[in-house]
Amino acid sequence: MRHPPMLSFMRWCALLLLVLPLLARAADPLPSWQDGPSRQAIEAFVTAVTTEGGKDYVAPAERIAVFDNDGTLWSEQPAYFQVLFALSELKRMAPEHPEWKQQQPFKAALEGDQQTLAKSGMAGLLQIVLATHSGMSSAQFIQNARHWLDTARHPTTGRRFTEMVFQPMLELLDYLRANGFKTYIVSGGEVVFMRAFAEEVYGIPPEQVIGTTLGSRFEDKAGRLSIQRLPKLVHNDDGVGKPESIDRIIGRRPLFAFGNSDGDLQMLQWTMAGPGKRFAGLVHHTDAKREWAYDRNSKVGRLDKALSAANRGNWTVVDMAREWRSVYPFESLR
């Protein structure tokens, strides 16, 4: 049965109205970003440094982009995710270490004594990390980390931790790579822990992940070769440690840098101190409804000195509540 021409035309128009928004979204490389000051600054910068013949053009080899991880690429509340992993591993490994029942800070962590654990400070936390992140091969540690990431759930949202990544930042990583940038993670997180998921989640291969480093030793036991992880801190990739590791490992000053806390300040300063046009950005956690709202007084991801430096230097500060249409990938799917 043939439909009247007018009816067929109206159906075609209705279909077009449904399809056009989807096509527009597919063509937009940053669909989760509002058309606000941060998105405009990012797009203007990328256009400037990638337009051949322009005064700000930068060759692809120099297009280095560095990103902090905790609080920049995924959430970091109510505690750094790697800390939650370490505490989980401590409980899993406890039967093999009966001495932990009497030793602090292990005793407090196993008993859930948050007050005593907090009093142990960073030194106590480092003890727990070293105990749970060493004494095994790198391959075994990656297997442990991946198992936890596959099975553990965030205490507030009930989501897997790899679902707590920021959709706008995933889009930004893809956008930069599509424009000839090489993207690196430069984080205070332990490097092998991040390598367990960075390629799958962010599209960043292991050789482009830089982080806090533990000691290691090559072993040959009757022809069975391995890299054994040692309970020794070799490099703390936070604060001044970030530009130091960038210089040592990348060997080029970044053109583009993104962080979210005072621990990223020196990395952003180092990026902006280079010649020519450069970009420094901060994720400002302002969304108490969809994520968390915190900055200068937070015990996790404190943004104080870096926020003041951003205001003085006219860096890009992303207001999460105002400038992100969605925060997590599962919001975008909905």
Coordinates of C-alpha atoms in Angstrom, one line a residue:
M1 CA 0.0 0.0 0.0
R2 CA 1.4 3.3 -1.1
H3 CA 1.3 6.2 1.4
P4 CA 0.2 9.7 0.3
P5 CA 3.2 11.9 -0.5
M6 CA 2.4 14.3 2.3
L7 CA 2.3 11.5 4.9
S8 CA 5.6 10.1 3.7
F9 CA 7.2 13.5 3.9
M10 CA 5.9 14.1 7.4
R11 CA 7.3 10.7 8.6
W12 CA 10.6 11.6 7.0
C13 CA 10.7 14.9 8.8
A14 CA 9.8 13.2 12.1
L15 CA 12.7 10.7 11.6
L16 CA 15.0 13.6 10.8
L17 CA 14.1 15.4 14.0
L18 CA 15.0 12.3 16.0
V19 CA 18.3 11.6 14.2
L20 CA 19.7 15.1 14.0
P21 CA 20.4 15.5 17.7
L22 CA 22.2 12.2 17.7
L23 CA 24.3 13.1 14.7
A24 CA 25.1 16.5 16.3
R25 CA 26.2 14.7 19.5
A26 CA 28.4 12.3 17.5
A27 CA 30.1 15.2 15.7
D28 CA 30.8 17.0 19.0
P29 CA 34.1 15.8 20.5
L30 CA 33.2 17.2 23.9
P31 CA 29.5 16.6 24.4
S32 CA 29.6 16.5 28.2
W33 CA 31.1 20.0 28.4
Q34 CA 28.8 23.0 28.5
D35 CA 29.6 25.8 26.1
G36 CA 31.3 27.8 28.8
P37 CA 34.6 29.4 29.5
S38 CA 36.6 26.2 30.2
R39 CA 35.5 24.5 27.0
Q40 CA 36.1 27.6 25.0
A41 CA 39.6 28.0 26.4
I42 CA 40.4 24.3 25.7
E43 CA 39.2 24.5 22.1
A44 CA 40.8 27.9 21.4
F45 CA 44.1 26.5 22.7
V46 CA 44.0 23.3 20.7
T47 CA 43.1 25.2 17.6
A48 CA 45.9 27.7 18.1
V49 CA 48.7 25.1 18.6
T50 CA 47.5 22.8 15.8
T51 CA 46.9 25.3 13.0
E52 CA 49.8 25.0 10.6
G53 CA 51.2 28.4 9.7
G54 CA 49.7 30.1 12.8
K55 CA 51.9 32.0 15.2
D56 CA 51.2 29.6 18.0
Y57 CA 51.6 26.3 16.0
V58 CA 53.4 23.5 17.8
A59 CA 54.8 20.4 16.1
P60 CA 53.2 17.2 17.1
A61 CA 56.3 15.9 18.8
E62 CA 56.0 18.7 21.3
R63 CA 52.3 18.3 22.0
I64 CA 52.7 16.6 25.4
A65 CA 49.6 16.6 27.7
V66 CA 49.9 15.5 31.4
F67 CA 47.1 14.7 33.7
D68 CA 46.9 14.0 37.4
N69 CA 44.7 11.0 38.2
D70 CA 43.0 11.2 41.6
G71 CA 40.4 13.9 41.5
T72 CA 41.3 14.9 38.0
L73 CA 40.4 11.8 35.9
W74 CA 38.3 9.9 38.5
S75 CA 36.9 10.8 41.9
E76 CA 38.9 10.7 45.1
Q77 CA 36.3 10.8 47.9
P78 CA 35.7 9.7 50.6
A79 CA 39.3 8.5 50.4
Y80 CA 41.8 7.9 47.6
F81 CA 40.8 4.8 45.8
Q82 CA 44.2 3.2 46.2
V83 CA 44.0 3.7 50.0
L84 CA 40.7 1.8 49.9
F85 CA 42.5 -0.9 47.9
A86 CA 45.3 -1.1 50.4
L87 CA 43.0 -1.4 53.3
S88 CA 41.0 -4.2 51.5
E89 CA 44.3 -6.0 50.7
L90 CA 45.4 -5.7 54.3
K91 CA 42.3 -7.6 55.5
R92 CA 42.7 -10.2 52.7
M93 CA 46.4 -10.8 53.6
A94 CA 45.9 -10.6 57.4
P95 CA 45.6 -14.4 58.0
E96 CA 49.2 -14.7 56.6
H97 CA 50.4 -12.1 59.1
P98 CA 49.1 -12.8 62.6
E99 CA 51.6 -10.2 63.9
W100 CA 49.5 -7.4 62.4
K101 CA 46.9 -8.0 65.1
Q102 CA 49.2 -6.4 67.6
Q103 CA 51.2 -4.0 65.5
Q104 CA 50.1 -0.4 64.7
P105 CA 48.8 0.9 62.3
F106 CA 47.8 -2.5 61.1
K107 CA 45.9 -3.3 64.2
A108 CA 43.8 -0.1 63.9
A109 CA 43.1 -0.7 60.2
L110 CA 42.0 -4.3 60.8
E111 CA 39.7 -3.2 63.7
G112 CA 38.3 -0.2 61.9
D113 CA 39.7 2.1 64.5
Q114 CA 39.7 5.3 62.4
Q115 CA 40.8 7.6 65.2
T116 CA 44.0 5.6 65.9
L117 CA 44.6 5.1 62.2
A118 CA 44.3 8.8 61.5
K119 CA 46.8 9.6 64.3
S120 CA 49.4 7.5 62.5
G121 CA 49.3 10.0 59.6
M122 CA 51.0 9.6 56.3
A123 CA 53.8 7.5 57.9
G124 CA 51.2 5.0 59.0
L125 CA 49.5 5.0 55.7
L126 CA 52.8 4.4 53.9
Q127 CA 53.4 1.4 56.2
I128 CA 50.1 -0.1 55.1
V129 CA 50.8 0.6 51.4
L130 CA 54.3 -0.9 51.5
A131 CA 53.0 -4.0 53.3
T132 CA 50.2 -4.6 50.8
H133 CA 52.0 -3.5 47.6
S134 CA 55.2 -5.5 47.9
G135 CA 56.6 -9.0 48.6
M136 CA 55.3 -10.2 45.2
S137 CA 56.0 -9.9 41.5
S138 CA 54.7 -7.0 39.5
A139 CA 52.6 -9.4 37.5
Q140 CA 51.0 -10.8 40.7
F141 CA 50.3 -7.3 42.0
I142 CA 48.6 -6.2 38.8
Q143 CA 46.5 -9.3 39.0
N144 CA 45.5 -8.4 42.6
A145 CA 44.7 -4.8 41.6
R146 CA 42.5 -5.9 38.7
H147 CA 40.6 -8.4 40.8
W148 CA 39.8 -5.7 43.3
L149 CA 38.8 -3.2 40.6
D150 CA 36.5 -5.9 39.1
T151 CA 34.8 -6.8 42.4
A152 CA 35.0 -3.9 44.8
R153 CA 32.3 -1.3 45.0
H154 CA 32.5 2.4 45.9
P155 CA 31.2 2.9 49.4
T156 CA 28.8 5.7 48.4
T157 CA 27.6 5.0 44.9
G158 CA 27.9 1.2 44.8
R159 CA 29.6 1.5 41.4
R160 CA 32.9 -0.2 40.4
F161 CA 35.7 2.2 41.0
T162 CA 36.6 2.3 37.2
E163 CA 33.0 3.6 36.7
M164 CA 33.8 6.6 38.9
V165 CA 35.9 8.2 36.1
F166 CA 34.9 11.6 34.7
Q167 CA 33.1 11.4 31.4
P168 CA 34.2 15.0 30.4
M169 CA 37.8 14.1 31.0
L170 CA 37.6 10.9 28.9
E171 CA 36.3 13.1 26.1
L172 CA 39.1 15.6 26.6
L173 CA 41.7 12.8 26.4
D174 CA 40.2 11.6 23.1
Y175 CA 40.0 15.1 21.8
L176 CA 43.6 15.9 22.5
R177 CA 44.8 12.6 21.0
A178 CA 42.7 13.3 17.9
N179 CA 44.7 16.5 17.6
G180 CA 48.1 15.0 17.8
F181 CA 48.8 15.2 21.5
K182 CA 50.5 12.4 23.5
T183 CA 48.7 12.0 26.8
Y184 CA 50.4 11.0 30.1
I185 CA 49.2 10.3 33.6
V186 CA 51.5 12.0 36.2
S187 CA 50.0 11.1 39.6
G188 CA 50.8 10.6 43.2
G189 CA 49.2 7.2 42.9
E190 CA 51.5 4.1 42.8
V191 CA 52.6 3.6 39.2
V192 CA 51.9 -0.2 38.8
F193 CA 48.5 0.1 40.5
M194 CA 47.5 2.7 37.8
R195 CA 48.9 0.7 35.0
A196 CA 46.5 -2.1 36.0
F197 CA 43.6 -0.1 34.5
A198 CA 44.9 3.0 32.7
E199 CA 45.0 1.6 29.2
E200 CA 41.6 0.0 29.4
V201 CA 39.9 3.0 31.1
Y202 CA 41.7 6.0 29.7
G203 CA 43.4 4.7 26.6
I204 CA 46.8 5.6 28.1
P205 CA 49.4 2.8 27.7
P206 CA 51.6 1.7 30.6
E207 CA 54.7 3.5 29.3
Q208 CA 52.8 6.8 29.6
V209 CA 51.8 6.3 33.2
I210 CA 54.1 8.0 35.7
G211 CA 53.5 7.7 39.5
T212 CA 54.9 7.0 42.9
T213 CA 57.5 4.2 42.6
L214 CA 58.5 1.4 44.9
G215 CA 61.8 -0.5 44.8
S216 CA 62.1 -3.6 42.6
R217 CA 64.5 -6.4 42.0
F218 CA 65.0 -8.8 39.1
E219 CA 64.9 -12.4 40.2
D220 CA 65.9 -15.6 38.4
K221 CA 64.8 -18.7 40.3
A222 CA 65.7 -21.8 38.4
G223 CA 64.8 -20.0 35.1
R224 CA 61.6 -18.4 36.4
L225 CA 62.2 -14.7 35.8
S226 CA 60.3 -12.0 37.7
I227 CA 60.4 -8.4 38.9
Q228 CA 59.9 -8.5 42.6
R229 CA 58.4 -5.5 44.4
L230 CA 60.2 -4.3 47.5
P231 CA 58.8 -2.5 50.6
K232 CA 60.8 0.6 49.8
L233 CA 59.7 4.0 48.6
V234 CA 61.9 5.1 45.7
H235 CA 60.1 8.2 44.4
N236 CA 57.1 10.1 45.7
D237 CA 55.4 11.5 42.6
D238 CA 53.6 14.4 44.3
G239 CA 54.3 18.1 44.5
V240 CA 57.9 18.8 43.3
G241 CA 58.2 15.1 42.4
K242 CA 55.9 15.6 39.4
P243 CA 58.0 17.9 37.3
E244 CA 61.1 16.0 38.4
S245 CA 59.7 12.7 37.0
I246 CA 58.4 14.5 33.9
D247 CA 61.9 15.7 33.2
R248 CA 63.4 12.3 34.0
I249 CA 61.0 10.1 32.1
I250 CA 59.3 12.2 29.3
G251 CA 62.2 14.5 28.7
R252 CA 60.0 17.3 27.2
R253 CA 58.2 20.0 29.0
P254 CA 54.4 19.5 28.8
L255 CA 52.4 21.9 26.6
F256 CA 49.1 21.1 28.4
A257 CA 48.5 20.1 32.0
F258 CA 45.5 19.3 34.2
G259 CA 45.3 18.7 37.9
N260 CA 42.9 19.4 40.8
S261 CA 44.9 19.9 44.0
D262 CA 47.9 21.5 45.6
G263 CA 49.8 18.4 44.8
D264 CA 49.6 19.3 41.1
L265 CA 50.8 22.9 41.6
Q266 CA 54.4 22.4 40.6
M267 CA 53.5 20.4 37.5
L268 CA 51.2 23.2 36.3
Q269 CA 53.8 25.8 37.1
W270 CA 56.5 23.8 35.2
T271 CA 54.2 23.5 32.2
M272 CA 53.4 27.2 32.1
A273 CA 57.0 28.3 32.6
G274 CA 57.9 27.1 29.1
P275 CA 58.0 29.4 26.0
G276 CA 55.0 30.0 23.7
K277 CA 51.4 29.3 24.2
R278 CA 50.6 26.8 27.0
F279 CA 47.6 25.5 29.0
A280 CA 47.1 24.8 32.7
G281 CA 43.7 23.6 34.0
L282 CA 42.2 22.6 37.4
V283 CA 39.1 20.5 38.0
H284 CA 37.3 22.4 40.8
H285 CA 35.0 20.1 42.7
T286 CA 31.9 22.2 43.2
D287 CA 29.1 19.7 42.7
A288 CA 27.9 18.3 46.0
K289 CA 24.8 16.8 44.3
R290 CA 26.5 14.7 41.5
E291 CA 29.9 14.3 43.1
W292 CA 31.4 16.2 46.0
A293 CA 32.1 19.8 46.8
Y294 CA 35.5 20.7 48.4
D295 CA 38.6 22.7 48.0
R296 CA 40.7 24.8 50.4
N297 CA 39.9 22.9 53.7
S298 CA 39.6 19.4 52.4
K299 CA 41.8 16.6 53.9
V300 CA 41.5 14.8 50.5
G301 CA 42.6 16.6 47.4
R302 CA 43.0 20.0 49.0
L303 CA 42.9 22.9 46.5
D304 CA 44.2 26.0 48.1
K305 CA 47.6 27.2 46.9
A306 CA 47.0 25.9 43.4
L307 CA 43.6 27.7 43.3
S308 CA 45.2 31.0 44.2
A309 CA 48.0 30.4 41.7
A310 CA 45.3 29.7 39.0
N311 CA 43.6 33.0 39.8
R312 CA 46.8 34.9 39.5
G313 CA 48.0 33.2 36.4
N314 CA 44.7 33.2 34.6
W315 CA 44.7 29.4 34.4
T316 CA 41.5 27.5 33.4
V317 CA 39.5 26.4 36.5
V318 CA 36.6 24.1 35.6
D319 CA 33.5 24.6 37.7
M320 CA 32.2 21.0 37.7
A321 CA 28.7 22.0 38.8
R322 CA 28.3 24.6 36.1
E323 CA 30.4 23.4 33.2
W324 CA 29.9 19.6 33.1
R325 CA 26.6 18.3 31.6
S326 CA 27.4 14.9 33.1
V327 CA 30.0 13.7 35.5
Y328 CA 30.3 9.9 35.1
P329 CA 29.9 7.7 32.0
F330 CA 26.8 6.0 33.6
E331 CA 25.1 9.4 33.6
S332 CA 25.8 9.8 29.9
L333 CA 24.3 6.4 29.1
R334 CA 21.2 7.3 31.0

